[in-house]
């Protein structure tokens, strides 16, 4: 019986993934915001940030959506590799309005958290992302979508 318990323990211990490095930094940041992590999505994206990622084809939409709810300008990180880690959390402001857990994504450059964004964890839900703390583009920027969009186009279109 003792051998069986030891085998089961080793199987579970071998299957658990230790979170290290940048992912650990992202995890700690999420917890510091007061959110309870219920699952890890791991690395969800990695890209070299340049102007072409921020305006143009439909492939740029995810980057525009994530960067428009940041409090820092993306220009500060041109030429840097951005790594994004995802988590599903509870105790997030979007949880109340959506009656569901929330997915949060933490953006890092050179091992440091530079921002993040969130989205309700509801399958099939379409729409834009929110800031890490659940605010809309208008709440983060103080601008209407049209005003923001016109400025973004002027700044980042070729």
XYZ file of C-alpha atoms in Angstrom:
158
model
C 0.000 0.000 0.000
C 2.822 2.404 0.872
C 4.447 1.765 -2.507
C 1.193 2.632 -4.316
C 0.875 5.908 -2.404
C 4.486 6.756 -3.241
C 3.882 6.020 -6.947
C 0.742 8.157 -7.039
C 2.609 10.992 -5.290
C 5.489 10.774 -7.803
C 3.083 10.813 -10.744
C 1.336 13.949 -9.457
C 4.626 15.609 -8.511
C 6.022 14.876 -11.969
C 2.960 16.327 -13.684
C 2.910 19.599 -11.782
C 4.644 22.455 -13.540
C 6.853 24.739 -11.524
C 6.357 28.336 -12.563
C 9.698 30.099 -12.981
C 11.334 33.093 -14.618
C 9.153 35.617 -16.433
C 6.023 33.560 -15.846
C 6.688 33.667 -12.098
C 7.136 37.451 -12.353
C 3.782 37.697 -14.167
C 2.102 35.386 -11.645
C 3.365 37.468 -8.720
C 2.130 40.649 -10.403
C -1.355 39.171 -10.844
C -1.459 38.150 -7.187
C -0.216 41.597 -6.135
C -3.272 43.076 -7.878
C -5.465 41.086 -5.485
C -6.633 38.477 -7.990
C -6.777 34.776 -7.163
C -5.280 32.646 -9.913
C -7.465 29.647 -10.713
C -5.497 28.443 -13.757
C -2.374 29.207 -15.768
C -2.479 29.576 -19.551
C 1.305 29.879 -19.825
C 2.959 31.957 -22.512
C 0.208 33.110 -24.861
C 2.189 35.377 -27.170
C 5.707 36.535 -27.930
C 6.506 39.191 -30.522
C 8.954 41.899 -31.475
C 7.133 45.207 -31.119
C 7.358 47.643 -33.974
C 5.044 50.151 -35.640
C 3.738 47.566 -38.149
C 2.119 45.599 -35.286
C -0.052 48.568 -34.307
C -1.923 49.562 -37.459
C -2.930 48.065 -40.786
C -4.259 44.620 -41.567
C -6.638 42.595 -39.434
C -3.613 40.787 -37.956
C -2.831 43.987 -36.016
C -6.197 44.054 -34.209
C -5.108 41.970 -31.182
C -2.056 44.193 -30.676
C -4.084 47.403 -31.037
C -6.649 46.111 -28.561
C -4.075 45.167 -25.950
C -2.004 48.342 -26.305
C -4.929 50.783 -26.298
C -5.802 49.996 -22.672
C -2.263 50.548 -21.371
C -1.109 53.568 -19.420
C 2.231 53.581 -21.283
C 2.828 54.305 -24.958
C 3.967 51.345 -27.061
C 6.707 53.504 -28.643
C 8.741 53.062 -25.451
C 9.090 49.371 -26.300
C 9.750 49.453 -30.069
C 12.451 46.927 -30.902
C 11.847 44.911 -27.747
C 10.481 41.404 -27.461
C 7.142 41.384 -25.666
C 6.111 38.193 -23.895
C 2.550 37.695 -22.686
C 1.421 35.242 -19.996
C -2.213 34.396 -19.376
C -4.106 33.438 -16.247
C -7.714 32.825 -15.328
C -8.559 34.621 -12.107
C -11.333 35.249 -9.650
C -11.883 38.370 -7.535
C -11.630 40.638 -10.612
C -13.926 43.665 -11.215
C -15.292 42.124 -14.456
C -16.454 39.063 -12.517
C -19.432 40.913 -11.047
C -20.787 42.293 -14.328
C -20.158 39.121 -16.348
C -20.896 36.521 -13.683
C -17.796 34.616 -14.796
C -14.114 34.384 -14.003
C -11.770 36.658 -15.913
C -8.749 35.999 -18.091
C -5.865 38.368 -17.457
C -2.791 38.731 -19.613
C 0.468 40.201 -18.354
C 2.908 41.816 -20.789
C 6.639 41.735 -20.047
C 9.674 43.245 -21.730
C 13.191 42.387 -20.600
C 11.792 40.490 -17.632
C 9.744 43.430 -16.319
C 5.966 43.836 -16.281
C 5.002 46.674 -18.616
C 1.226 46.243 -18.627
C -1.661 43.898 -18.955
C -5.243 43.487 -20.037
C -8.305 41.431 -19.194
C -11.289 39.742 -20.816
C -14.238 37.802 -19.366
C -13.691 34.027 -19.420
C -16.855 33.334 -21.396
C -16.622 30.977 -24.363
C -17.829 32.531 -27.610
C -17.832 36.072 -26.219
C -16.562 38.598 -28.743
C -15.537 42.148 -28.074
C -12.691 44.314 -27.017
C -10.312 43.804 -24.152
C -10.297 45.778 -20.920
C -7.401 47.163 -18.936
C -5.885 44.865 -16.365
C -8.264 46.267 -13.762
C -11.337 45.997 -16.014
C -11.572 49.537 -17.422
C -12.639 50.385 -20.958
C -10.583 52.320 -23.498
C -12.624 55.437 -22.717
C -12.009 55.075 -18.985
C -8.267 54.531 -19.440
C -7.639 57.280 -22.010
C -10.401 59.767 -21.207
C -11.155 59.884 -24.942
C -13.978 58.601 -27.133
C -13.220 55.596 -29.301
C -13.385 57.751 -32.450
C -11.028 60.378 -31.037
C -8.619 57.700 -29.842
C -8.840 55.818 -33.169
C -8.137 58.952 -35.226
C -5.071 59.747 -33.102
C -3.843 56.146 -33.236
C -4.184 56.063 -37.037
C -2.297 59.337 -37.390
C 0.501 58.123 -35.131
C 0.933 54.517 -36.307
C -0.241 54.240 -39.928
C 2.495 54.151 -42.543
